[in-house]
Amino acid sequence: MTIFDHGFARVTGAVPVLKLADPAFNAQATIGLLTSAAADGATLVVFPELGLCGYSVDDLVQQDALLDACLDGLRAIVDASRGLAPVAVVGVPLVVGDGLYNCGVVVHDGVILGVVPKSYLPNYREFYEQRLFAAARDAPTNVATVLGQHVPFGADLIFTANDLPGFNLHVEICEDGWVPIPPSTWAAMAGATVLVNLSGSPVTVGKESYRKALCTSHSAKLSAAYVYVAAGFGESTTDLAWDGDALIAENGSLLARSEPFAIADQTITADIDLDRLAQERRRMISMRDQVGDYASDLKQLRRIGFDLNPTPVATLRRDVARFPYVPAGVVDRDLRCREVGNIQVQGLAARLRATGIEKIVIGVSGGLDSTLALLVAVDTFDLLGLPRTNIHAYTMPGFATGDASLRRAHELMSSLGVSATELDIRPSCLQMLADLDHPFAKGEKVYDVTFENVQAGERTSHLFRLANHLGGIVLGTGDLSELALGWCTYGVGDQMSHYNVNSSVPKTLIQHLIRWMIGASEATGNVTGASEATGNVTGASEATENVTGVSEATGGATSRRYSEATAATLREILDDVISPELIPPGEDGSIQSTEDTVGPYALHDFFLYYLTRFGYRPSKVAFLAEHAWSPDYDRATIEKWLRVFLKRFMANQFKRTAMPNGPKIGSGGSLSPRGDWRSPSDASVRAWLEELDSPKTAP
């Protein structure tokens, strides 16, 4: 399958070096870049405003000789496009009727599909386009004759590829994108997904950052892709400078950007995700409501269909993060971790305030999840001015609890200054196993699901009764990844609590959060983890600024400071194998590994994100995972664990339907039945597994 079968479209922004007022030269430069982009598998190539003559030709644009030369250059481009897959959008001045218009000409396979005149002509500061051009609204016709072809003419055109679902192109020109309601806004509400802007924008201090903000926010607001291409080297420097800024944005994210001030031809390319845009729009009911408000006007926009016939491309030209819940950049990751911590602390603080309860009961295993929940509890009590001794932490060794885990639990509780107790659950578990007439109670080494769940259930039962006894609430520790896989004991097990601060935090993010907490407590110390390929990351202390704790970020009086004993214990926890420690070690000493049983959390979190956040077909999720995780995981391994994920995810909805309250953390969503995820507990997984075995493209 090609990237187009998975709903992607390769788009290119091209900034050729031009010769001012030399359309013949500029046409050849345009053809060269178009041909190269076609060989690279592009479906769309966008060029700058008035790229055939140059934006800064000023009054020369009204000279017949130059206009004739522009038509000759356009003819050369149209002829050269024959047999090429990409749609090209070229900036040309054109006479239509009695007016001269600043146009974007849409060319494909030897045909002009349409011509889009500029709607809003700037006439302030260094701009005086109203001196030169007529605006789109002033055109007395909606059809133009260009190079002998009668073609649609107007700012109301949407170009739709019949053979690439979701590829609906709209063109606007420079100032059109800077006005309060750009023409592309109406086009997007009418179904346009790929919005392009041919620009002649000169550069001034601060303009680059403003362009980025404008384009990314516009793409986010409209759930669209936005391709912006500005004029570059070769424009007149009489009074201005030009940086050749080109960028590709998608739904608020910047996918690609040109190098500023290049003095050679330059292109940028990215594969935009049409499926993602379609999914976002289906979910944005408020956008659909506004579409309904203006339905009669939107129906007036004209749609021009064409067959794109894209060149097959197998390799994706797009960054796909291995850890979609975790920002890749160190500074962004620090900010995300701080924000997650703030949300968790605020949620727990609000619950304690609302109930008037000032005590927490928590089970501490010495593993990742309970460690994060305990750290959040400590930060919350510090923020509220409550003594840490009101946090009643219990480590409850069972039949398979390792000495290292038990030691870490004690060290963590002791170093944090909470009320710490060891409560051995083995006697009560033996009593229950005996009541069940289980073979283990008779001395047999039978480690079945009953054996495991008796321990998990006994721990939770103790915690709830302790909460009754102490007048507190049970703080849950289970995370989003475990809820997705159903890797939790239902009802009286670790699935249940009074409040769960980790319920929408995936396992991969928990690792980053704890590393960040260590780094934040050490302020300027360096805390470095293993390579990201293994699921571990570099600590937050690598950020250039001094990072302080959650309470300081929210305006509190204190900032997080862990003792060296706490930090050392946290590092050990991060480096250990993820295990429920419910089955004793094997004869070879190997301990029970969660990831050996259900698969790597790094992959499962990846699957979870794309299946629940975007609703992608399993074959597309596998395609993205292969792109992100190669060579660490091959396609066969990815599909193996994806099948495990799909089966477990669908089969364990009943556990999520009864999950306790907890704060939603990120836009990746939560699985709360009261929020992001509402699903029947008895749905079949068949359709998803069959699609993975026999991939289908979008209709």
XYZ file of C-alpha atoms in Angstrom, residues 57-378:
322
model
C 7.806 44.734 -10.209
C 5.482 47.539 -9.136
C 4.091 49.540 -12.098
C 5.855 47.289 -14.602
C 3.056 44.775 -14.026
C 0.795 46.983 -16.130
C 3.115 46.833 -19.135
C 1.702 44.769 -21.999
C 5.098 43.326 -22.855
C 5.475 41.881 -19.359
C 1.904 40.579 -19.279
C 2.420 38.874 -22.637
C 5.641 37.316 -21.392
C 3.821 36.043 -18.305
C 1.271 34.304 -20.521
C 4.104 32.713 -22.504
C 5.687 31.539 -19.259
C 2.374 30.158 -18.040
C 1.938 28.295 -21.343
C 5.347 26.689 -20.867
C 4.384 25.560 -17.351
C 1.043 24.157 -18.506
C 2.755 22.233 -21.305
C 5.456 20.935 -18.962
C 2.849 19.747 -16.451
C 1.420 17.264 -18.943
C 2.007 13.755 -17.620
C 3.017 14.976 -14.142
C 0.962 14.027 -11.090
C 1.090 17.189 -8.935
C -1.309 20.078 -9.011
C 0.722 23.272 -9.417
C -0.474 26.638 -8.127
C 1.408 29.450 -9.844
C 1.265 33.222 -9.211
C 0.506 35.189 -12.394
C -0.913 38.639 -13.266
C -3.825 38.134 -15.666
C -6.099 40.443 -17.622
C -9.703 39.265 -17.391
C -12.231 41.484 -19.100
C -11.287 45.067 -18.351
C -9.430 44.276 -15.131
C -5.921 43.216 -14.163
C -5.959 40.596 -11.413
C -3.329 39.166 -9.098
C -4.025 35.444 -9.601
C -3.186 31.951 -8.524
C -3.517 29.646 -11.527
C -4.238 26.005 -10.715
C -2.608 23.696 -13.281
C -2.757 19.922 -13.574
C -1.614 17.538 -16.286
C -1.638 20.065 -19.113
C -4.926 21.678 -18.098
C -5.778 24.884 -16.225
C -8.349 23.764 -13.651
C -9.190 27.288 -12.535
C -7.955 30.770 -11.744
C -8.260 32.398 -8.312
C -7.955 36.211 -8.134
C -6.815 37.926 -4.963
C -9.717 39.114 -2.839
C -8.144 41.722 -0.557
C -5.609 44.188 -1.918
C -3.409 45.842 0.719
C -3.020 49.585 0.365
C -1.088 50.694 3.440
C 2.543 51.285 4.431
C 4.727 49.777 1.682
C 1.790 48.176 -0.137
C -0.285 49.883 -2.839
C -1.878 47.021 -4.774
C -5.144 48.877 -5.328
C -3.125 51.114 -7.644
C -2.375 48.065 -9.792
C -5.044 45.398 -9.518
C -8.772 44.792 -9.339
C -10.165 42.736 -6.457
C -11.959 39.406 -6.908
C -15.284 40.938 -5.873
C -15.081 43.420 -8.760
C -14.901 40.763 -11.468
C -17.977 40.857 -13.723
C -17.527 37.203 -14.718
C -16.911 33.841 -13.102
C -15.280 32.358 -16.197
C -11.985 33.434 -17.743
C -10.341 32.583 -21.037
C -6.685 31.787 -20.437
C -4.436 30.399 -23.161
C -7.541 29.500 -25.141
C -9.110 27.551 -22.270
C -12.409 28.619 -20.715
C -11.833 28.063 -16.996
C -13.606 28.826 -13.706
C -12.572 32.210 -12.300
C -13.135 33.428 -8.758
C -12.193 33.119 -5.090
C -15.013 30.591 -4.541
C -13.342 27.560 -6.119
C -12.649 24.251 -4.390
C -10.600 21.742 -6.385
C -11.498 18.170 -5.431
C -9.420 15.100 -6.309
C -11.795 12.312 -7.290
C -9.233 9.604 -6.516
C -7.774 10.899 -3.227
C -10.572 11.157 -0.651
C -10.352 14.275 1.482
C -8.117 16.232 -0.898
C -10.121 19.425 -1.383
C -7.952 22.390 -2.368
C -8.619 26.100 -1.919
C -6.341 28.950 -2.977
C -5.961 32.416 -1.480
C -3.299 35.041 -1.996
C -1.180 36.800 0.643
C -3.367 39.492 2.261
C -6.373 37.173 1.943
C -4.930 35.170 4.817
C -4.298 38.203 7.027
C -7.812 39.659 7.095
C -10.229 38.885 9.972
C -12.253 36.391 7.915
C -10.036 34.917 5.171
C -11.699 33.410 2.091
C -10.267 30.057 3.163
C -12.498 30.162 6.244
C -15.599 29.925 4.074
C -13.926 27.337 1.860
C -13.011 25.175 4.855
C -16.560 25.297 6.159
C -17.647 24.212 2.677
C -15.290 21.222 2.808
C -11.845 22.439 1.715
C -9.117 20.634 3.645
C -5.924 21.802 1.919
C -5.643 25.583 2.041
C -2.809 27.318 0.213
C -1.559 30.877 0.299
C 0.648 32.329 -2.438
C 2.407 35.228 -0.760
C 4.706 38.073 -1.715
C 5.269 39.053 1.916
C 8.513 40.988 2.517
C 10.300 40.322 5.779
C 10.608 42.677 8.727
C 11.683 42.014 12.302
C 9.216 39.706 14.044
C 7.313 38.798 10.905
C 8.550 35.209 10.736
C 7.114 34.356 14.139
C 3.898 36.171 13.294
C 3.503 34.189 10.057
C 3.996 30.933 11.936
C 1.420 31.882 14.558
C -1.041 33.019 11.914
C -0.761 29.898 9.752
C -0.710 27.324 12.534
C -3.623 28.895 14.382
C -5.623 29.205 11.159
C -5.042 25.522 10.402
C -6.071 24.605 13.950
C -9.242 26.674 13.920
C -10.345 25.159 10.619
C -9.008 21.612 11.139
C -7.157 21.976 7.875
C -3.729 21.872 6.279
C -2.250 25.244 5.353
C 0.576 25.675 2.845
C 2.118 29.151 2.816
C 4.806 30.206 0.322
C 6.335 33.693 0.278
C 8.577 35.400 -2.277
C 12.311 34.942 -1.891
C 15.687 35.797 -3.367
C 15.585 37.855 -6.541
C 12.842 40.264 -5.517
C 13.734 43.951 -5.544
C 15.610 45.226 -2.499
C 14.939 48.874 -3.350
C 13.155 49.405 -0.060
C 12.407 45.894 1.248
C 13.972 42.512 1.977
C 12.625 39.017 1.254
C 13.199 35.809 3.174
C 11.434 33.160 1.050
C 9.420 31.926 4.011
C 7.478 28.748 3.295
C 5.700 26.566 5.802
C 3.284 23.664 5.989
C 0.919 23.470 8.949
C -1.698 20.888 9.849
C -4.345 21.287 12.524
C -2.155 23.627 14.556
C 1.133 21.752 14.117
C 4.037 22.959 12.006
C 5.155 20.111 9.742
C 7.852 21.825 7.662
C 9.457 25.224 7.160
C 12.024 26.639 4.770
C 15.435 27.975 5.683
C 15.160 31.787 5.827
C 17.089 34.005 3.438
C 18.258 31.190 1.164
C 19.875 32.394 -2.061
C 19.203 29.152 -3.960
C 16.022 27.387 -5.059
C 14.323 25.776 -2.095
C 11.452 23.380 -1.472
C 9.792 22.027 1.651
C 7.706 18.862 1.661
C 5.454 17.085 4.124
C 2.794 14.393 4.022
C -0.441 15.804 5.410
C -2.938 13.477 7.049
C -6.304 13.874 5.373
C -7.855 11.214 7.618
C -6.899 13.209 10.686
C -8.538 16.325 9.316
C -11.704 14.391 8.481
C -11.808 12.858 11.968
C -11.316 16.232 13.636
C -14.121 17.808 11.628
C -16.523 14.974 12.376
C -15.916 15.542 16.063
C -16.131 19.353 15.967
C -19.869 19.728 16.324
C -19.508 23.474 16.878
C -17.874 23.837 13.456
C -20.683 21.829 11.895
C -23.183 24.070 13.652
C -21.599 27.101 12.054
C -21.597 25.368 8.695
C -25.329 24.980 9.163
C -25.684 28.670 10.004
C -24.183 29.599 6.630
C -25.284 26.576 4.611
C -27.068 28.553 1.917
C -23.971 30.708 1.277
C -21.567 27.771 1.383
C -23.571 25.902 -1.223
C -22.682 28.660 -3.666
C -18.988 27.715 -3.660
C -18.005 25.919 -6.845
C -16.372 22.494 -6.827
C -14.051 21.464 -9.636
C -13.389 17.734 -9.730
C -10.327 16.171 -11.337
C -8.407 12.886 -11.327
C -5.116 13.319 -9.541
C -3.541 9.924 -10.397
C -0.834 10.292 -7.724
C 2.503 8.581 -8.156
C 2.747 5.650 -5.682
C 4.892 6.491 -2.657
C 5.699 3.920 0.036
C 7.748 5.933 2.539
C 6.107 8.542 4.719
C 7.610 12.067 4.728
C 6.409 13.092 8.147
C 7.663 13.006 11.713
C 5.701 10.434 13.703
C 6.620 10.552 17.374
C 7.322 7.240 19.054
C 5.742 8.603 22.201
C 2.698 10.605 21.061
C 1.747 11.523 24.621
C 5.186 13.030 25.262
C 6.645 16.103 23.481
C 9.966 15.346 21.798
C 11.744 18.620 22.642
C 13.298 18.980 26.091
C 11.788 22.391 26.832
C 8.342 21.378 25.564
C 8.587 18.175 27.579
C 9.382 20.126 30.732
C 6.387 22.372 30.191
C 4.124 19.368 29.554
C 5.306 17.565 32.677
C 4.805 20.665 34.798
C 1.311 21.110 33.389
C 0.403 17.465 33.989
C 1.625 17.738 37.561
C -0.413 20.885 38.079
C -3.570 19.196 36.783
C -3.088 16.162 39.013
C -2.399 18.257 42.090
C -5.250 20.666 41.427
C -7.669 17.787 40.894
C -6.762 16.063 44.140
C -6.684 19.335 46.080
C -10.162 20.233 44.831
C -11.513 16.800 45.778
C -10.099 17.068 49.316
C -11.437 20.593 49.728
C -14.881 19.615 48.437
C -15.196 16.638 50.764
C -13.557 18.264 53.772
C -11.377 15.168 54.090
C -7.754 15.755 55.060
C -6.361 12.220 54.958
C -5.351 9.905 52.143
C -4.792 6.159 52.145
C -2.542 4.811 49.393
C -0.884 1.522 48.580
C 2.812 1.847 47.701
C 4.361 -1.070 45.815
C 7.694 0.426 44.846
C 6.583 0.543 41.196
C 5.989 3.394 38.750
C 2.266 4.058 39.188
C 2.017 4.125 42.962
C 5.210 6.198 43.084
C 3.738 8.926 40.886
C 0.463 8.930 42.848
C 2.395 9.249 46.110
C 4.475 12.146 44.754
C 1.289 13.905 43.623
C -0.231 13.362 47.060
C 2.834 14.881 48.724
